[in-house]
Coordinates of C-alpha atoms and ligand atoms in Angstrom, one line a residue:
M144 CA 27.4 -4.8 -19.9
T145 CA 30.1 -5.9 -17.4
T146 CA 30.3 -8.9 -15.0
L147 CA 28.4 -8.5 -11.6
K148 CA 30.8 -8.1 -8.6
I149 CA 29.5 -9.4 -5.6
N150 CA 30.4 -11.7 -2.8
S151 CA 27.4 -14.0 -3.3
A152 CA 28.0 -16.1 -0.2
E153 CA 28.2 -13.0 2.1
F154 CA 25.4 -11.2 0.5
L155 CA 23.1 -14.4 1.0
A156 CA 24.2 -14.9 4.5
H157 CA 23.8 -11.3 5.6
Y158 CA 21.5 -9.5 3.4
W159 CA 19.2 -11.5 1.2
Q160 CA 15.6 -11.2 2.6
K161 CA 17.4 -9.5 5.6
K162 CA 18.4 -6.1 5.1
P163 CA 19.1 -3.6 2.2
L164 CA 22.5 -3.0 0.8
V165 CA 24.1 -0.7 -1.7
I166 CA 26.7 -2.3 -3.9
R167 CA 28.9 0.5 -5.2
Q168 CA 30.2 -0.6 -8.7
G169 CA 28.4 -3.9 -8.7
F170 CA 28.7 -3.5 -12.4
P171 CA 32.2 -1.7 -12.9
N172 CA 32.4 0.5 -16.0
F173 CA 28.7 -0.1 -16.6
T174 CA 27.3 1.1 -20.0
D175 CA 23.6 1.0 -20.9
F176 CA 22.5 -1.6 -23.3
T177 CA 19.4 0.5 -24.3
D178 CA 18.1 4.0 -24.0
E179 CA 14.9 5.9 -23.3
H180 CA 14.1 5.9 -27.1
E181 CA 14.1 2.2 -27.4
L182 CA 12.2 2.0 -24.2
A183 CA 9.5 4.3 -25.6
G184 CA 9.2 2.1 -28.7
L185 CA 8.7 -1.0 -26.4
A186 CA 6.1 1.0 -24.6
M187 CA 4.1 1.3 -27.8
E188 CA 3.8 -2.6 -28.1
E189 CA 0.4 -3.9 -27.4
E190 CA 1.9 -7.2 -25.4
I191 CA 4.3 -5.2 -23.3
D192 CA 3.6 -3.8 -19.9
S193 CA 4.3 -0.3 -19.4
R194 CA 3.4 2.7 -17.4
I195 CA 4.0 6.3 -17.0
I196 CA 3.9 7.8 -13.6
S197 CA 3.9 11.5 -13.3
F198 CA 3.9 14.4 -10.8
A199 CA 2.7 17.7 -12.1
D200 CA 0.6 20.5 -10.7
N201 CA 0.7 18.8 -7.3
S202 CA -1.2 15.7 -8.5
W203 CA -0.2 12.2 -9.3
E204 CA -1.1 10.5 -12.6
V205 CA -0.6 6.9 -13.8
S206 CA -1.2 6.0 -17.4
C207 CA -1.0 2.4 -18.5
G208 CA 0.5 1.5 -22.2
P209 CA 0.6 0.7 -24.8
F210 CA 1.2 4.4 -25.8
D211 CA 0.8 5.8 -29.2
E212 CA 1.9 9.3 -28.1
F213 CA 3.8 10.6 -25.1
A214 CA 3.5 14.4 -25.0
T215 CA 0.3 14.5 -23.1
V216 CA 1.2 12.0 -20.5
C217 CA 4.8 13.0 -20.0
Q218 CA 4.1 16.1 -17.9
G219 CA 6.0 17.6 -14.9
Q220 CA 8.3 15.1 -13.2
W221 CA 7.5 11.7 -15.0
T222 CA 8.8 8.0 -15.1
L223 CA 8.4 5.7 -17.9
L224 CA 8.4 2.1 -16.6
V225 CA 8.7 -1.2 -18.8
Q226 CA 8.4 -4.6 -17.6
G227 CA 9.6 -7.9 -18.7
L228 CA 12.5 -6.9 -20.8
E229 CA 14.3 -10.3 -20.7
N230 CA 11.7 -11.4 -23.2
Y231 CA 12.7 -8.7 -25.6
L232 CA 16.3 -7.7 -25.1
P233 CA 18.8 -10.5 -24.8
E234 CA 21.0 -7.9 -22.8
A235 CA 18.2 -7.7 -20.3
Q236 CA 18.3 -11.5 -20.0
A237 CA 22.1 -11.5 -19.7
M238 CA 21.8 -8.8 -16.7
M239 CA 19.4 -11.1 -15.2
D240 CA 21.7 -14.1 -15.5
E241 CA 24.3 -12.2 -13.7
F242 CA 22.2 -12.7 -10.6
D243 CA 22.4 -16.7 -11.0
F244 CA 23.6 -16.9 -7.5
I245 CA 19.8 -16.9 -6.8
P246 CA 17.7 -19.7 -8.3
G247 CA 16.4 -18.8 -11.5
W248 CA 12.7 -19.9 -10.4
R249 CA 12.9 -17.2 -7.9
K250 CA 13.3 -14.6 -10.4
D251 CA 10.5 -12.7 -12.0
D252 CA 11.5 -10.0 -14.6
V253 CA 13.8 -7.1 -15.4
M254 CA 11.9 -3.8 -15.4
M255 CA 13.5 -0.6 -16.7
S256 CA 12.6 2.9 -15.9
Y257 CA 13.5 6.4 -17.3
S258 CA 13.2 9.3 -15.2
V259 CA 13.4 13.0 -15.7
A260 CA 15.2 15.1 -13.4
G261 CA 13.3 15.2 -9.9
A262 CA 11.0 12.3 -11.0
G263 CA 10.3 9.1 -9.0
V264 CA 7.2 7.0 -8.2
G265 CA 7.1 8.1 -4.6
P266 CA 7.9 6.4 -1.1
H267 CA 6.3 2.9 -1.2
L268 CA 6.7 -0.6 -0.3
D269 CA 7.2 -3.8 -2.6
Q270 CA 6.3 -7.4 -1.5
Y271 CA 9.3 -8.7 -3.6
D272 CA 13.1 -8.6 -3.5
V273 CA 14.6 -6.3 -6.0
F274 CA 18.0 -5.2 -7.2
I275 CA 17.9 -1.8 -8.7
V276 CA 20.9 -1.1 -11.1
Q277 CA 21.9 2.5 -11.7
G278 CA 22.1 3.1 -15.5
K279 CA 23.0 6.5 -17.0
G280 CA 22.5 9.6 -14.8
S281 CA 22.2 9.5 -11.0
R282 CA 19.4 8.8 -8.5
R283 CA 19.2 9.2 -4.7
W284 CA 17.8 6.3 -3.0
Q285 CA 16.4 6.3 0.6
V286 CA 15.7 2.9 2.0
G287 CA 14.1 2.2 5.6
L288 CA 13.1 -0.7 7.7
P289 CA 9.8 -2.5 7.7
D290 CA 7.1 -1.1 9.9
D291 CA 3.5 -0.6 10.3
F292 CA 3.1 2.1 7.4
E293 CA -0.1 3.5 6.5
E294 CA -0.7 3.2 2.8
I295 CA -1.9 6.1 0.7
T296 CA -3.3 6.1 -2.7
P297 CA -2.8 9.5 -4.3
H298 CA -4.0 7.8 -7.4
P299 CA -6.2 4.8 -7.8
K300 CA -3.1 2.8 -9.3
L301 CA -0.5 4.1 -7.1
R302 CA 0.3 2.9 -3.6
Q303 CA 2.6 4.9 -1.6
I304 CA 3.4 5.5 2.0
S305 CA 3.7 9.1 3.7
Q306 CA 7.2 9.0 5.1
F307 CA 9.7 6.7 6.7
T308 CA 13.2 6.9 8.4
P309 CA 15.9 6.0 6.0
I310 CA 18.8 3.7 7.0
I311 CA 20.3 4.1 3.4
D312 CA 20.3 7.6 1.9
E313 CA 22.8 7.6 -0.8
I314 CA 23.0 8.8 -4.5
L315 CA 23.8 6.0 -6.8
Y316 CA 25.9 6.4 -10.2
P317 CA 26.0 4.2 -13.3
G318 CA 26.9 0.6 -12.2
D319 CA 26.0 1.1 -8.4
I320 CA 23.2 -1.3 -7.3
V321 CA 20.7 -1.0 -4.4
Y322 CA 19.2 -4.2 -3.0
I323 CA 15.8 -3.9 -1.5
P324 CA 14.3 -6.7 0.7
P325 CA 10.4 -7.3 0.7
G326 CA 8.5 -4.7 2.9
H327 CA 11.4 -2.1 3.3
P328 CA 10.1 1.3 2.3
H329 CA 12.0 3.0 -0.2
N330 CA 12.1 6.2 -2.4
G331 CA 14.2 6.8 -5.7
V332 CA 14.5 10.3 -6.8
A333 CA 16.2 10.9 -10.1
Q334 CA 19.0 13.8 -9.5
E335 CA 19.2 14.2 -13.3
E336 CA 17.5 12.2 -16.1
C337 CA 18.3 8.6 -15.6
L338 CA 17.7 5.0 -16.4
N339 CA 17.2 2.1 -13.8
Y340 CA 17.0 -1.4 -14.2
S341 CA 15.1 -3.5 -11.7
I342 CA 15.6 -7.2 -11.3
G343 CA 12.8 -8.5 -9.4
F344 CA 11.9 -11.7 -7.7
R345 CA 8.8 -13.8 -7.2
A346 CA 7.4 -15.1 -4.0
A347 CA 4.0 -16.3 -4.3
N348 CA 1.5 -16.5 -1.5
Q349 CA -0.4 -19.5 -0.4
I350 CA -3.7 -18.4 -2.1
E351 CA -2.1 -17.9 -5.5
L352 CA -0.3 -21.3 -5.1
L353 CA -3.4 -23.2 -4.1
N354 CA -5.3 -21.6 -7.0
S355 CA -2.6 -22.3 -9.4
F356 CA -2.5 -26.1 -8.1
C357 CA -6.4 -26.4 -8.6
D358 CA -6.2 -25.0 -12.2
H359 CA -3.4 -27.5 -13.0
L360 CA -5.5 -30.6 -11.6
L361 CA -8.6 -29.4 -13.6
D362 CA -6.4 -28.7 -16.8
N363 CA -5.0 -32.2 -16.5
N364 CA -8.4 -33.9 -15.6
W365 CA -6.9 -35.3 -12.5
Q366 CA -9.3 -37.7 -11.0
G367 CA -9.4 -36.7 -7.4
K368 CA -10.5 -39.2 -4.6
R369 CA -13.9 -38.5 -3.1
Y370 CA -14.7 -38.4 0.8
T371 CA -15.6 -41.7 2.1
D372 CA -16.9 -43.0 5.7
P373 CA -17.5 -46.6 5.8
Q374 CA -17.2 -46.6 9.6
L375 CA -20.1 -44.2 10.0
A376 CA -21.9 -45.0 13.3
V377 CA -24.9 -43.7 14.8
R378 CA -24.6 -40.1 16.6
A379 CA -26.9 -38.2 18.8
L380 CA -27.1 -35.1 16.5
S381 CA -27.0 -35.3 12.8
C382 CA -25.3 -32.0 12.3
E383 CA -22.3 -32.7 14.4
L384 CA -19.1 -32.7 12.6
R385 CA -16.5 -34.8 14.5
T386 CA -12.9 -34.1 14.9
N387 CA -11.9 -37.0 13.0
E388 CA -14.2 -36.1 10.3
T389 CA -12.6 -32.7 10.0
E390 CA -9.1 -34.4 10.0
A391 CA -10.5 -36.7 7.3
F392 CA -11.3 -33.6 4.9
R393 CA -7.9 -32.1 6.0
N394 CA -6.2 -35.4 5.0
L395 CA -8.0 -35.5 1.7
L396 CA -6.8 -32.3 0.6
K397 CA -3.2 -33.0 2.0
Q398 CA -3.1 -36.2 -0.1
T399 CA -3.4 -33.9 -3.4
I400 CA -0.4 -32.1 -2.2
D401 CA 1.4 -35.3 -1.4
S402 CA 0.6 -36.8 -4.8
P403 CA 3.2 -36.9 -7.8
E404 CA 1.0 -34.2 -9.5
F405 CA 2.5 -31.7 -6.9
E406 CA 5.8 -32.0 -8.5
N407 CA 4.4 -31.8 -12.0
W408 CA 2.4 -28.7 -11.1
L409 CA 5.4 -27.0 -9.3
G410 CA 7.8 -27.3 -12.3
T411 CA 5.1 -25.9 -14.7
H412 CA 4.1 -23.0 -12.3
L413 CA 7.6 -22.0 -11.5
T414 CA 8.7 -22.1 -15.2
D415 CA 5.5 -20.6 -16.7
A416 CA 6.5 -17.9 -19.1
P417 CA 3.3 -16.1 -20.4
K418 CA 5.2 -13.3 -21.9
F419 CA 7.7 -15.4 -23.8
I420 CA 7.7 -14.5 -27.6
T421 CA 7.5 -17.6 -29.6
E422 CA 9.4 -17.7 -32.8
P423 CA 9.1 -21.2 -34.2
P424 CA 10.9 -22.2 -37.2
D425 CA 9.2 -22.0 -40.5
E426 CA 9.3 -25.8 -40.8
D427 CA 9.9 -28.1 -37.9
Y428 CA 13.1 -29.9 -37.4
T429 CA 12.9 -33.5 -37.6
P430 CA 15.1 -35.8 -35.0
E431 CA 17.2 -36.8 -38.0
Q432 CA 17.9 -33.1 -38.9
V433 CA 18.7 -32.4 -35.4
H434 CA 21.1 -35.2 -35.0
Q435 CA 22.8 -34.0 -38.2
L436 CA 23.0 -30.5 -36.6
L437 CA 24.7 -31.9 -33.5
A438 CA 27.2 -33.7 -35.7
N439 CA 27.8 -30.6 -37.6
Q440 CA 28.4 -28.8 -34.4
V441 CA 26.3 -25.8 -35.0
S442 CA 25.5 -23.5 -32.1
F443 CA 22.2 -23.6 -30.3
I444 CA 21.1 -20.2 -28.9
K445 CA 18.8 -20.0 -25.9
S446 CA 15.9 -17.6 -26.8
P447 CA 15.6 -14.7 -24.4
G448 CA 12.8 -15.2 -21.7
V449 CA 13.3 -18.9 -21.5
R450 CA 12.6 -20.3 -17.9
H451 CA 13.7 -23.7 -16.9
L452 CA 14.5 -25.7 -13.8
H453 CA 15.5 -29.2 -13.0
Y454 CA 14.5 -31.5 -10.1
Q455 CA 17.5 -32.3 -7.8
V456 CA 18.9 -35.8 -9.1
N457 CA 19.4 -38.6 -6.6
D458 CA 21.7 -41.5 -7.1
S459 CA 18.7 -43.8 -7.8
D460 CA 17.1 -41.7 -10.5
K461 CA 17.2 -43.1 -14.0
R462 CA 16.1 -39.8 -15.6
L463 CA 16.6 -36.1 -15.0
S464 CA 13.4 -34.3 -14.7
T465 CA 13.3 -30.7 -16.3
F466 CA 10.7 -28.1 -16.9
I467 CA 11.1 -25.6 -19.6
N468 CA 8.5 -22.8 -20.1
G469 CA 5.9 -24.9 -18.3
D470 CA 6.4 -28.1 -20.2
Y471 CA 8.0 -31.3 -18.8
Y472 CA 11.1 -32.9 -20.4
A473 CA 12.6 -36.1 -19.0
W474 CA 16.3 -37.0 -20.0
P475 CA 18.4 -40.1 -19.3
V476 CA 20.8 -39.3 -16.5
D477 CA 23.5 -40.3 -18.7
D478 CA 23.0 -37.1 -20.5
Q479 CA 23.0 -35.0 -17.5
K480 CA 26.2 -33.1 -18.2
Q481 CA 25.4 -32.1 -21.7
V482 CA 21.7 -31.1 -20.8
F483 CA 23.1 -28.9 -17.9
L484 CA 25.3 -27.2 -20.5
L485 CA 22.6 -26.9 -23.0
L486 CA 20.1 -25.5 -20.6
N487 CA 22.5 -23.2 -18.7
S488 CA 24.5 -21.5 -21.8
T489 CA 23.2 -18.8 -23.6
V490 CA 25.1 -20.2 -26.6
W491 CA 25.7 -24.1 -26.4
L492 CA 28.1 -25.7 -28.9
P493 CA 27.9 -29.4 -28.8
D494 CA 31.1 -31.1 -27.4
K495 CA 32.9 -32.4 -30.4
K496 CA 34.2 -35.7 -28.6
I497 CA 30.8 -36.8 -27.8
N498 CA 28.6 -35.5 -30.4
F499 CA 27.6 -39.0 -31.7
N500 CA 26.4 -40.3 -28.5
F501 CA 23.5 -38.2 -27.8
S502 CA 20.5 -40.4 -26.9
S503 CA 17.4 -40.5 -28.9
Q504 CA 15.5 -38.8 -26.0
F505 CA 18.1 -35.9 -26.0
I506 CA 17.6 -35.6 -29.9
H507 CA 13.7 -35.7 -29.5
N508 CA 13.7 -33.2 -26.7
L509 CA 16.1 -30.8 -28.4
S510 CA 13.8 -31.2 -31.6
T511 CA 10.7 -30.2 -29.6
M512 CA 12.7 -27.3 -28.0
L513 CA 13.7 -26.0 -31.5
N514 CA 10.4 -26.3 -32.9
K515 CA 8.7 -24.2 -30.2
G516 CA 11.4 -21.6 -30.6
L517 CA 12.8 -22.0 -27.3
W518 CA 16.3 -22.6 -28.8
I519 CA 17.4 -21.5 -32.2
I520 CA 20.1 -22.3 -34.5
Q521 CA 22.9 -19.8 -34.9
S522 CA 22.9 -18.8 -38.7
D523 CA 26.1 -17.8 -40.1
Ligands
LIG1511 C1 11.7 3.0 -10.7 O1 12.6 2.3 -11.3 O2 11.4 4.2 -10.9 C2 10.9 2.4 -9.4 C3 11.5 1.3 -8.9 C4 11.0 1.0 -7.5 O3 11.3 1.9 -6.5 O4 10.4 0.0 -7.3
LIG1512 CO1 9.8 -0.2 -5.5

C-alpha cells in the first residue's frame, strides 16, 4: 500500500462532516493487500462480523456470517462484507493509520467488501463518516445531499432509500477514494468484480454515552451521592414538585458528569476494543526482563487493533494520562517523548542514547502492555 495523498487541512476545513468528495488517486499506485479468497476465509471465522448481501430474482437477501459455504448465498449480484479488519490484518491497521489527521478515537473500523459485477448494497444512508477506498476493479459511486428520505426495508436486515439526486456520479478506479459524510445518500455499483475498503468513524449519540457512563459507574462501584433536602418547608399540596427541586435533581446528575470519573470513563469508552485479539506471551515478562529488553534495543511491535489516546498535557501536570484498549496507564511527564513514540509507532525501537533512563513506571507499564499482548517483541 502507498501513502495517502490528501491536503488534510483543506479537507478538514471544507469537507469533513460537510460535503462529499472524490479524491482521485488518494493512494497512488494502489495494490490490494488481500483478496476475495482471504476475505472469504475471514468470513468463516466465528468472531468476525461478516455479511453477504445479494440481489437475485428481483429480491434482496442478507445472510450473516460465519459462513461454512458460499454457493447457496452467493446468488445473482452479491457483495461479501467483512468488518473490523484492523484487528486481523496489520495492513488494514496501516491503512487506517494513514487517516491519522483525524483523531484515532474517532475511528471505528476498516470494513472490506468484494462485489461481483453489477452488485451493490443499494442506495442508503449511514450515520457515520466514511472513506471508501477503491481496490481492484471499478465501481460507480453516486452521492447526494441530506434530505428527508423515506427509508425502505426490502429485507428485514437491509435499510435502503428509494432514490436521490446525485451531486457526485463517478467511476472510481484502484487508489481512488470517496469520502461520504453522515446522512448523505449514496449508492455504489460494481462495474466489474471489485474490492472496496471502508474506513468508518464513530459518533456516539447521547443515549449510548449515558448508557455506557452508567455501566462504568456500576462496574466501578461508584458511590453516588443521594438526593438531600434539609431545607424542606411546608407546602400546600404534597405532590407539587418545585422548580428548585427539579433543578436539584438535574444538578445531582450533572455532578456525576462533572466528577473525575467522567475522564476515566471517557478514556475507557473511547479506547474500548472488544474485537481485539489478545495473544499474550506464554510467560509474563518481569519488569527486570523488560529493562533488559530496552537495554538490548529490541523492537516493540504494536499489535493490530490497539486503540489508545492520551489526555492533553498541561504545564502543571506531573503525569501523562493514557488509555490503551480500555485501561488506564499513567506515565511520568518526563517520559512523555518516549511514550508518544512508543504509542504512535507501529514498530518502536528504544532510543539508544536514553535507554537506561526509563522510569520504573515506564517499565512497569510496558511490562503490563506486553503481558496483555498489546505489544510484542520482534523475534529475529
Ligand atoms: C460496500 O462496500 O459495498 C458498501 C459500502 C457502503 O455503501 O457503505
Ligand atoms: Co454506506
